[in-house]
CSV table of C-alpha atoms and ligand atoms in Angstrom, one decimal:
chain,number,residue,atom,x,y,z
A,1,MET,CA,96.9,100.8,68.0
A,2,TYR,CA,97.5,99.2,71.2
A,3,LYS,CA,94.3,99.0,72.3
A,4,LEU,CA,94.0,96.3,69.0
A,5,LEU,CA,97.2,94.6,70.8
A,6,PHE,CA,95.5,94.5,74.1
A,7,ASP,CA,92.2,93.4,73.0
A,8,LEU,CA,93.0,91.2,70.7
A,9,VAL,CA,96.0,89.9,72.2
A,10,PHE,CA,96.9,90.4,76.2
A,11,LYS,CA,93.0,90.5,77.0
A,12,LYS,CA,92.6,87.0,75.8
A,13,MET,CA,95.4,85.9,77.7
A,14,ASP,CA,96.3,84.7,81.3
A,15,PRO,CA,97.4,88.2,82.9
A,16,GLU,CA,100.4,87.1,84.1
A,17,LYS,CA,102.0,85.0,80.6
A,18,ALA,CA,100.6,88.3,79.0
A,19,HIS,CA,103.6,89.9,81.1
A,20,HIS,CA,106.2,87.9,80.6
A,21,LEU,CA,105.4,88.3,77.0
A,22,ALA,CA,105.5,91.4,77.1
A,23,PHE,CA,108.0,91.7,78.6
A,24,PHE,CA,110.6,89.7,76.8
A,25,TRP,CA,109.9,91.7,73.7
A,26,ILE,CA,111.4,94.8,75.9
A,27,ARG,CA,113.7,93.1,76.5
A,28,LEU,CA,114.0,91.7,73.0
A,29,ALA,CA,114.2,95.2,71.6
A,30,ALA,CA,116.5,96.5,74.0
A,31,SER,CA,118.9,94.3,73.8
A,32,VAL,CA,119.6,95.2,69.9
A,33,PRO,CA,122.3,97.2,69.4
A,34,GLY,CA,120.8,100.6,67.9
A,35,LEU,CA,117.1,100.2,68.7
A,36,ARG,CA,117.4,100.7,72.5
A,37,GLN,CA,118.6,104.2,71.4
A,38,LEU,CA,115.8,104.5,68.5
A,39,VAL,CA,113.2,103.5,70.9
A,40,LYS,CA,114.2,105.7,72.9
A,41,LEU,CA,114.5,108.6,70.9
A,42,VAL,CA,110.8,107.9,69.9
A,43,LEU,CA,108.7,107.1,73.1
A,44,ALA,CA,111.4,108.7,75.7
A,45,PRO,CA,111.5,112.2,74.4
A,46,GLN,CA,113.4,114.6,77.4
A,47,ASP,CA,111.7,118.0,78.0
A,48,ARG,CA,114.7,119.4,80.1
A,49,ALA,CA,112.3,121.5,81.8
A,50,LEU,CA,111.1,118.4,83.7
A,51,ARG,CA,114.7,117.7,85.3
A,52,THR,CA,113.9,117.3,88.2
A,53,THR,CA,116.3,116.4,91.7
A,54,ALA,CA,114.9,114.1,94.6
A,55,LEU,CA,116.9,112.0,97.4
A,56,GLY,CA,119.3,113.9,96.0
A,57,LEU,CA,119.5,112.4,92.5
A,58,ASP,CA,118.9,113.7,89.2
A,59,LEU,CA,116.5,112.1,86.7
A,60,PRO,CA,114.9,113.4,83.7
A,61,GLY,CA,111.3,113.5,85.2
A,62,PRO,CA,109.5,112.6,88.2
A,63,PHE,CA,107.6,109.5,86.7
A,64,GLY,CA,109.3,106.2,87.5
A,65,LEU,CA,107.6,102.4,87.2
A,66,GLY,CA,106.7,101.0,90.8
A,67,ALA,CA,108.0,98.0,92.2
A,68,GLY,CA,106.7,94.5,91.4
A,69,PHE,CA,106.8,94.8,87.3
A,70,ASP,CA,111.0,94.4,87.0
A,71,LYS,CA,110.9,91.6,90.6
A,72,ASN,CA,114.7,90.8,89.3
A,73,GLY,CA,116.1,93.6,87.5
A,74,VAL,CA,116.2,91.7,84.1
A,75,GLY,CA,114.9,94.8,82.4
A,76,ILE,CA,115.8,98.2,84.0
A,77,ASP,CA,117.1,99.0,80.1
A,78,GLY,CA,114.0,97.9,78.0
A,79,LEU,CA,112.0,99.8,81.1
A,80,SER,CA,114.2,102.7,80.4
A,81,MET,CA,113.5,102.3,77.2
A,82,LEU,CA,110.0,103.2,76.9
A,83,GLY,CA,110.8,106.7,78.8
A,84,PHE,CA,110.8,105.5,82.5
A,85,ASP,CA,112.6,108.4,84.0
A,86,PHE,CA,113.3,105.6,87.2
A,87,VAL,CA,112.5,101.9,87.3
A,88,GLU,CA,111.7,100.3,90.9
A,89,ILE,CA,113.0,96.7,91.3
A,90,GLY,CA,112.2,94.0,93.4
A,91,THR,CA,110.4,93.3,96.0
A,92,ILE,CA,113.6,91.4,96.7
A,93,THR,CA,113.3,89.3,99.6
A,94,GLY,CA,116.1,87.5,101.5
A,95,GLU,CA,116.0,84.6,99.8
A,96,PRO,CA,114.7,83.1,96.4
A,97,GLN,CA,110.9,82.4,96.3
A,98,PRO,CA,107.9,81.3,94.1
A,99,GLY,CA,105.3,83.0,95.3
A,100,ASN,CA,101.8,81.7,95.5
A,101,PRO,CA,100.0,79.4,93.5
A,102,GLU,CA,98.9,80.8,89.8
A,103,PRO,CA,96.5,82.2,89.3
A,104,ARG,CA,97.7,84.6,90.6
A,105,LEU,CA,97.0,87.7,88.9
A,106,PHE,CA,93.6,89.1,87.6
A,107,ARG,CA,92.7,91.9,85.2
A,108,LEU,CA,89.2,93.9,86.1
A,109,VAL,CA,89.2,95.9,82.6
A,110,GLU,CA,86.0,97.3,83.3
A,111,ASP,CA,87.4,98.9,86.5
A,112,ARG,CA,90.9,99.9,84.8
A,113,ALA,CA,92.3,97.9,87.7
A,114,LEU,CA,94.0,95.0,88.8
A,115,ILE,CA,94.3,92.5,91.3
A,116,ASN,CA,97.2,90.5,92.1
A,117,ARG,CA,98.2,87.5,95.2
A,118,MET,CA,101.7,87.7,93.4
A,119,GLY,CA,103.4,86.6,96.8
A,120,PHE,CA,107.0,88.3,96.3
A,121,ASN,CA,107.9,85.3,93.6
A,122,ASN,CA,111.6,86.8,93.0
A,123,GLN,CA,114.6,85.1,93.0
A,124,GLY,CA,116.1,86.3,96.3
A,125,SER,CA,118.7,89.3,97.4
A,126,GLU,CA,121.6,86.9,96.3
A,127,ARG,CA,121.2,86.1,92.9
A,128,VAL,CA,119.5,89.8,92.1
A,129,ALA,CA,122.9,91.6,93.5
A,130,ALA,CA,124.8,89.7,91.0
A,131,ARG,CA,122.8,90.5,88.4
A,132,LEU,CA,123.3,94.1,89.5
A,133,ALA,CA,127.3,93.9,90.3
A,134,ALA,CA,127.1,92.8,86.8
A,135,ARG,CA,126.0,95.7,85.2
A,136,ALA,CA,127.0,98.1,88.0
A,137,HIS,CA,129.7,99.8,85.1
A,138,THR,CA,126.6,100.7,82.5
A,139,SER,CA,126.9,103.8,81.5
A,140,ASN,CA,123.3,106.0,80.7
A,141,THR,CA,121.7,103.7,83.7
A,142,PRO,CA,118.8,104.9,84.8
A,143,VAL,CA,118.1,105.9,87.9
A,144,ILE,CA,117.6,102.6,90.2
A,145,GLY,CA,115.5,101.9,93.5
A,146,ILE,CA,115.1,98.6,95.0
A,147,ASN,CA,112.3,97.5,97.2
A,148,ILE,CA,112.8,95.0,100.0
A,149,GLY,CA,110.5,92.7,101.8
A,150,LYS,CA,110.2,89.3,104.1
A,151,THR,CA,111.1,86.0,102.5
A,152,LYS,CA,107.8,83.9,103.3
A,153,LEU,CA,109.2,81.3,105.4
A,154,VAL,CA,111.1,83.4,107.7
A,155,GLU,CA,108.8,84.0,110.8
A,156,GLU,CA,107.6,87.5,111.7
A,157,ALA,CA,109.8,87.7,115.4
A,158,ASP,CA,113.4,87.1,112.6
A,159,ALA,CA,111.9,89.5,109.7
A,160,THR,CA,114.5,92.2,110.8
A,161,ALA,CA,118.0,90.3,109.5
A,162,ASP,CA,115.7,88.9,106.6
A,163,TYR,CA,115.4,92.8,105.6
A,164,VAL,CA,119.6,93.3,106.9
A,165,LYS,CA,120.6,90.3,104.5
A,166,SER,CA,119.0,91.6,101.7
A,167,ALA,CA,119.9,95.1,102.9
A,168,GLU,CA,123.7,94.5,102.6
A,169,ARG,CA,123.3,92.4,99.7
A,170,LEU,CA,121.7,95.4,97.5
A,171,ALA,CA,122.3,99.0,98.7
A,172,GLN,CA,125.4,99.6,96.9
A,173,TYR,CA,123.4,98.8,94.1
A,174,ALA,CA,120.6,101.1,94.9
A,175,ASP,CA,119.7,104.7,94.1
A,176,TYR,CA,117.2,104.1,96.9
A,177,LEU,CA,116.7,101.6,98.8
A,178,VAL,CA,113.0,101.0,99.9
A,179,VAL,CA,111.3,99.0,102.8
A,180,ASN,CA,108.2,97.1,101.8
A,181,VAL,CA,105.9,96.1,105.0
A,182,SER,CA,102.8,96.5,103.1
A,183,SER,CA,102.2,94.0,100.3
A,184,PRO,CA,99.1,92.3,101.5
A,185,ASN,CA,100.5,88.7,100.1
A,186,THR,CA,102.5,87.9,102.4
A,187,PRO,CA,100.8,86.9,105.8
A,188,GLY,CA,101.8,89.1,108.5
A,189,LEU,CA,103.7,91.5,106.5
A,190,ARG,CA,101.5,94.9,107.1
A,191,ASN,CA,101.8,94.3,111.1
A,192,LEU,CA,105.0,95.6,110.4
A,193,GLN,CA,104.1,98.7,109.9
A,194,THR,CA,103.1,99.4,113.6
A,195,VAL,CA,105.6,101.8,114.5
A,196,SER,CA,107.0,99.5,117.4
A,197,THR,CA,108.2,97.1,115.0
A,198,LEU,CA,108.4,99.3,112.4
A,199,GLY,CA,110.9,101.6,113.6
A,200,PRO,CA,113.8,98.9,114.8
A,201,LEU,CA,113.3,97.7,111.9
A,202,LEU,CA,114.0,100.8,109.6
A,203,TRP,CA,116.7,102.0,111.9
A,204,ASP,CA,118.8,98.0,111.5
A,205,VAL,CA,118.1,98.7,108.0
A,206,ARG,CA,119.9,102.3,107.9
A,207,GLN,CA,122.9,100.8,109.1
A,208,ALA,CA,123.4,98.1,107.6
A,209,ALA,CA,122.9,100.1,103.9
A,210,ASP,CA,125.7,101.7,105.6
A,211,ARG,CA,127.7,99.5,106.5
A,212,ALA,CA,127.5,98.4,103.3
A,213,THR,CA,128.4,101.9,101.4
A,214,SER,CA,130.9,104.5,102.2
A,215,HIS,CA,128.0,106.7,100.5
A,216,HIS,CA,124.6,107.8,102.0
A,217,VAL,CA,122.0,105.9,100.4
A,218,PRO,CA,118.9,107.4,100.6
A,219,LEU,CA,116.1,104.9,102.5
A,220,LEU,CA,112.2,105.4,102.3
A,221,VAL,CA,109.1,102.9,102.8
A,222,LYS,CA,106.3,101.8,101.3
A,223,ILE,CA,102.9,102.0,103.1
A,224,ALA,CA,99.7,100.5,102.4
A,225,PRO,CA,96.6,102.7,101.3
A,226,ASP,CA,94.6,100.4,104.3
A,227,LEU,CA,96.4,102.3,107.5
A,228,ALA,CA,94.1,104.3,109.3
A,229,ASP,CA,95.1,108.0,109.3
A,230,GLU,CA,96.2,108.0,112.6
A,231,ASP,CA,98.9,105.5,111.7
A,232,ILE,CA,99.7,107.3,109.2
A,233,ASP,CA,100.8,110.2,111.2
A,234,GLU,CA,102.4,107.6,113.6
A,235,ILE,CA,104.7,106.8,110.7
A,236,ALA,CA,105.5,110.3,109.0
A,237,ASP,CA,106.5,111.3,112.9
A,238,MET,CA,108.5,108.1,113.4
A,239,ALA,CA,110.0,108.7,109.6
A,240,LEU,CA,110.7,112.5,110.6
A,241,HIS,CA,112.3,111.3,114.0
A,242,LEU,CA,114.4,108.2,112.9
A,243,GLY,CA,116.1,110.9,109.9
A,244,LEU,CA,114.6,108.3,106.9
A,245,ASP,CA,114.8,110.0,103.6
A,246,GLY,CA,111.1,109.6,102.5
A,247,ILE,CA,108.0,107.2,102.1
A,248,ILE,CA,106.3,106.1,99.4
A,249,ALA,CA,102.3,106.4,99.0
A,250,THR,CA,100.9,103.5,98.3
A,251,ASN,CA,100.8,100.1,98.0
A,252,THR,CA,97.7,97.6,96.7
A,253,THR,CA,94.6,98.0,99.1
A,254,ILE,CA,92.9,94.9,100.3
A,255,GLY,CA,89.7,97.0,99.8
A,256,ARG,CA,87.0,96.3,97.1
A,257,ASP,CA,84.7,99.2,97.1
A,258,GLY,CA,83.4,100.9,94.3
A,259,LEU,CA,84.2,98.1,91.6
A,260,LYS,CA,82.2,98.4,88.6
A,261,GLU,CA,82.9,94.0,88.7
A,262,SER,CA,80.1,92.0,89.6
A,263,ALA,CA,80.4,90.7,92.8
A,264,GLU,CA,80.7,87.3,91.9
A,265,ARG,CA,83.8,87.9,89.9
A,266,VAL,CA,85.1,89.7,92.5
A,267,GLU,CA,84.6,87.0,95.0
A,268,GLU,CA,85.7,83.9,92.8
A,269,ILE,CA,89.0,85.7,92.4
A,270,GLY,CA,89.5,86.3,96.2
A,271,MET,CA,92.3,87.4,97.8
A,272,GLY,CA,95.3,90.2,96.6
A,273,GLY,CA,96.1,93.8,96.5
A,274,LEU,CA,94.1,95.6,94.4
A,275,SER,CA,95.5,98.5,91.7
A,276,GLY,CA,94.4,100.6,89.2
A,277,ALA,CA,91.8,103.2,88.9
A,278,PRO,CA,89.8,102.4,91.9
A,279,LEU,CA,93.0,103.5,94.2
A,280,LYS,CA,93.3,106.8,92.9
A,281,GLN,CA,91.3,108.9,95.4
A,282,ARG,CA,92.6,107.2,98.8
A,283,SER,CA,96.5,107.2,97.4
A,284,LEU,CA,95.6,110.9,96.6
A,285,GLU,CA,94.2,111.2,100.7
A,286,VAL,CA,97.1,109.9,102.1
A,287,LEU,CA,99.8,112.1,100.6
A,288,LYS,CA,97.6,114.6,101.3
A,289,ARG,CA,98.1,113.7,105.1
A,290,LEU,CA,101.5,112.3,104.6
A,291,ARG,CA,102.3,116.2,102.8
A,292,ALA,CA,99.9,118.2,105.3
A,293,ARG,CA,102.2,116.1,108.5
A,294,THR,CA,105.6,116.6,107.2
A,295,GLU,CA,105.6,119.7,105.6
A,296,GLY,CA,108.3,119.3,103.1
A,297,ARG,CA,110.7,117.5,105.5
A,298,LEU,CA,110.5,114.2,103.4
A,299,THR,CA,110.3,113.0,100.3
A,300,LEU,CA,107.1,112.0,98.9
A,301,ILE,CA,106.8,109.1,96.2
A,302,ALA,CA,103.0,109.5,95.0
A,303,VAL,CA,102.0,105.4,93.5
A,304,GLY,CA,98.6,104.2,92.9
A,305,GLY,CA,95.6,104.4,90.5
A,306,ILE,CA,98.1,107.1,88.3
A,307,GLU,CA,96.7,107.1,84.5
A,308,THR,CA,97.4,110.4,83.4
A,309,ALA,CA,99.0,113.5,83.2
A,310,ASP,CA,96.3,115.3,85.4
A,311,ASP,CA,96.5,112.3,88.3
A,312,ALA,CA,99.9,113.0,88.1
A,313,TRP,CA,100.4,116.4,88.1
A,314,ASP,CA,97.7,116.2,91.1
A,315,ARG,CA,100.0,114.4,93.4
A,316,ILE,CA,102.5,116.9,92.7
A,317,VAL,CA,100.9,119.7,93.3
A,318,HIS,CA,100.0,117.7,96.5
A,319,GLY,CA,103.4,117.2,97.8
A,320,ALA,CA,104.7,114.7,95.6
A,321,ASP,CA,107.9,114.6,95.0
A,322,LEU,CA,108.2,111.8,92.4
A,323,VAL,CA,105.3,109.9,90.7
A,324,GLN,CA,104.9,106.1,90.3
A,325,GLY,CA,102.8,104.1,87.8
A,326,TYR,CA,102.4,100.4,87.7
A,327,SER,CA,98.7,99.6,86.8
A,328,ALA,CA,97.9,102.1,83.6
A,329,PHE,CA,101.4,100.8,82.3
A,330,ILE,CA,99.1,97.3,81.8
A,331,TYR,CA,96.1,99.1,80.1
A,332,GLU,CA,97.6,101.6,77.9
A,333,GLY,CA,100.9,99.8,77.0
A,334,PRO,CA,104.3,101.5,75.4
A,335,PHE,CA,103.4,105.6,74.6
A,336,TRP,CA,101.4,105.9,77.9
A,337,MET,CA,105.0,107.4,79.2
A,338,ARG,CA,105.4,109.5,76.1
A,339,ARG,CA,102.2,110.7,76.7
A,340,MET,CA,102.7,111.5,80.5
A,341,HIS,CA,105.7,113.3,79.7
A,342,LYS,CA,103.9,115.7,77.4
A,343,GLY,CA,100.7,116.5,79.7
A,344,LEU,CA,103.2,116.8,82.4
A,345,SER,CA,106.0,119.6,80.5
A,346,ALA,CA,102.1,121.3,79.4
A,347,HIS,CA,101.0,121.3,83.2
A,348,LEU,CA,104.2,122.8,84.2
A,349,ARG,CA,104.6,125.4,81.2
A,350,ARG,CA,100.8,126.3,82.2
A,351,SER,CA,101.0,126.7,85.4
A,352,GLY,CA,104.0,129.1,86.0
A,353,PHE,CA,106.9,127.3,87.4
A,354,ARG,CA,110.2,127.0,86.1
A,355,THR,CA,110.5,123.3,87.7
A,356,ILE,CA,108.6,120.7,88.7
A,357,ALA,CA,110.4,120.8,92.4
A,358,GLU,CA,108.8,124.8,92.3
A,359,ALA,CA,105.1,122.7,91.4
A,360,VAL,CA,105.5,120.5,94.8
A,361,GLY,CA,102.9,121.4,97.2
A,362,SER,CA,101.5,124.4,95.3
A,363,ALA,CA,98.2,123.5,95.7
A,364,LYS,CA,96.5,125.4,98.6
B,401,LIG,C1,100.9,92.9,89.5
B,401,LIG,C2,101.7,93.6,90.4
B,401,LIG,C3,102.6,93.4,91.5
B,401,LIG,C4,103.3,94.1,92.3
B,401,LIG,N1,104.7,94.0,93.2
B,401,LIG,C5,104.9,94.3,94.1
B,401,LIG,C6,105.8,94.4,94.7
B,401,LIG,O1,106.4,93.6,94.4
B,401,LIG,N2,106.4,95.7,95.8
B,401,LIG,C7,105.9,96.6,95.9
B,401,LIG,O2,106.4,97.2,96.6
B,401,LIG,N3,104.2,96.8,95.2
B,401,LIG,C8,104.2,95.7,94.2
B,401,LIG,N4,103.1,96.4,93.4
B,401,LIG,C9,102.1,97.7,93.8
B,401,LIG,C10,103.0,99.0,93.1
B,401,LIG,O3,103.9,98.8,92.8
B,401,LIG,C11,102.1,99.9,93.1
B,401,LIG,O4,102.2,100.4,94.1
B,401,LIG,C12,100.4,99.9,93.3
B,401,LIG,O5,100.0,99.1,92.3
B,401,LIG,C13,99.2,101.1,93.2
B,401,LIG,O6,99.7,101.8,91.3
B,401,LIG,P1,99.2,101.3,90.5
B,401,LIG,O7,97.9,101.6,90.7
B,401,LIG,O8,99.4,103.0,89.7
B,401,LIG,O9,99.3,100.2,89.9
B,401,LIG,C14,102.4,95.0,92.3
B,401,LIG,C15,101.3,95.9,91.9
B,401,LIG,C16,100.8,95.1,90.8
B,401,LIG,C17,99.4,95.4,89.9
């Protein structure tokens, strides 16, 4: 059904316009009294066995939506209605910004992949904080991660102040906070992954979050799949040293290896981060490396090329406490989350573990 809709409607549309249209429908459905509960009943049936705890948070399951789909936190309830166990909003920057010129989102259908160079188009942390404040007393709200990044016009040397500003404004609304230093579409952003820069940045964001709230808001860093293995180890060591709560691995890649799409087309698309199936293997490698280095002392959220319950289970047994997806949602549609949950339930039952948490890191 969704495949037909995708082939007949979405595939013929500009990908960003299709995103806006689909997201509009999701929000509309969620705003109709009674319909939200009905859709949730069908698409997000809850298997109590999948309930899990991570980052000190109780979640209905381990499977969330990766950052970038809902940059401004406008559709949280709609996305939860579709069955995501948690929703990461953002990336939100200190100041509002339009992002890069369009077109900036491209489908590689044969590869079940996307290339994007959105460039953190978002309304800025002040406006998003006001929106989150207005919904602060909503009941049944899902777990919300807030992902923050650097405003493009802010110099690299002033990056910390920009992150701190967002953290101060947003921490109180976050179930967890993510420092994004890994998007390829803001010039210089990924330089912030150098440990000598990243350490002080994360420390300052930690202090800012603590100033803004009386409770501990878990803080994570999101890293790129293009880091060298030694850099991954260094970031893991630093995260442990700083008392960070976790790491999200991974963001999109600047690599273009192994694509079925013609080299000419890939060249024509140009710069941007590649996501979806081609990212699967490297994302898993990065996860394994982080797990080996941190041995369960940090919460790991795996993202990158997760398309099936088998993929998600694979990440869990290799050390992911939680998993996220984005690109497969575009290709698989609104029934994807239901399939993922069913598959995860089946895996859990077959495994003999009682909970997801018991299965985490169990692969030998
Ligand atoms: C169109 C698009 C926009 C994205 N925007 C962001 C973003 O703003 N911040 C971020 O941390 N990651 C962003 N991502 C990366 C995803 O959260 C995720 O890490 C990546 O796509 C790999 O997962 P996937 O293979 O399941 O898509 C974006 C991805 C896509 C496809």
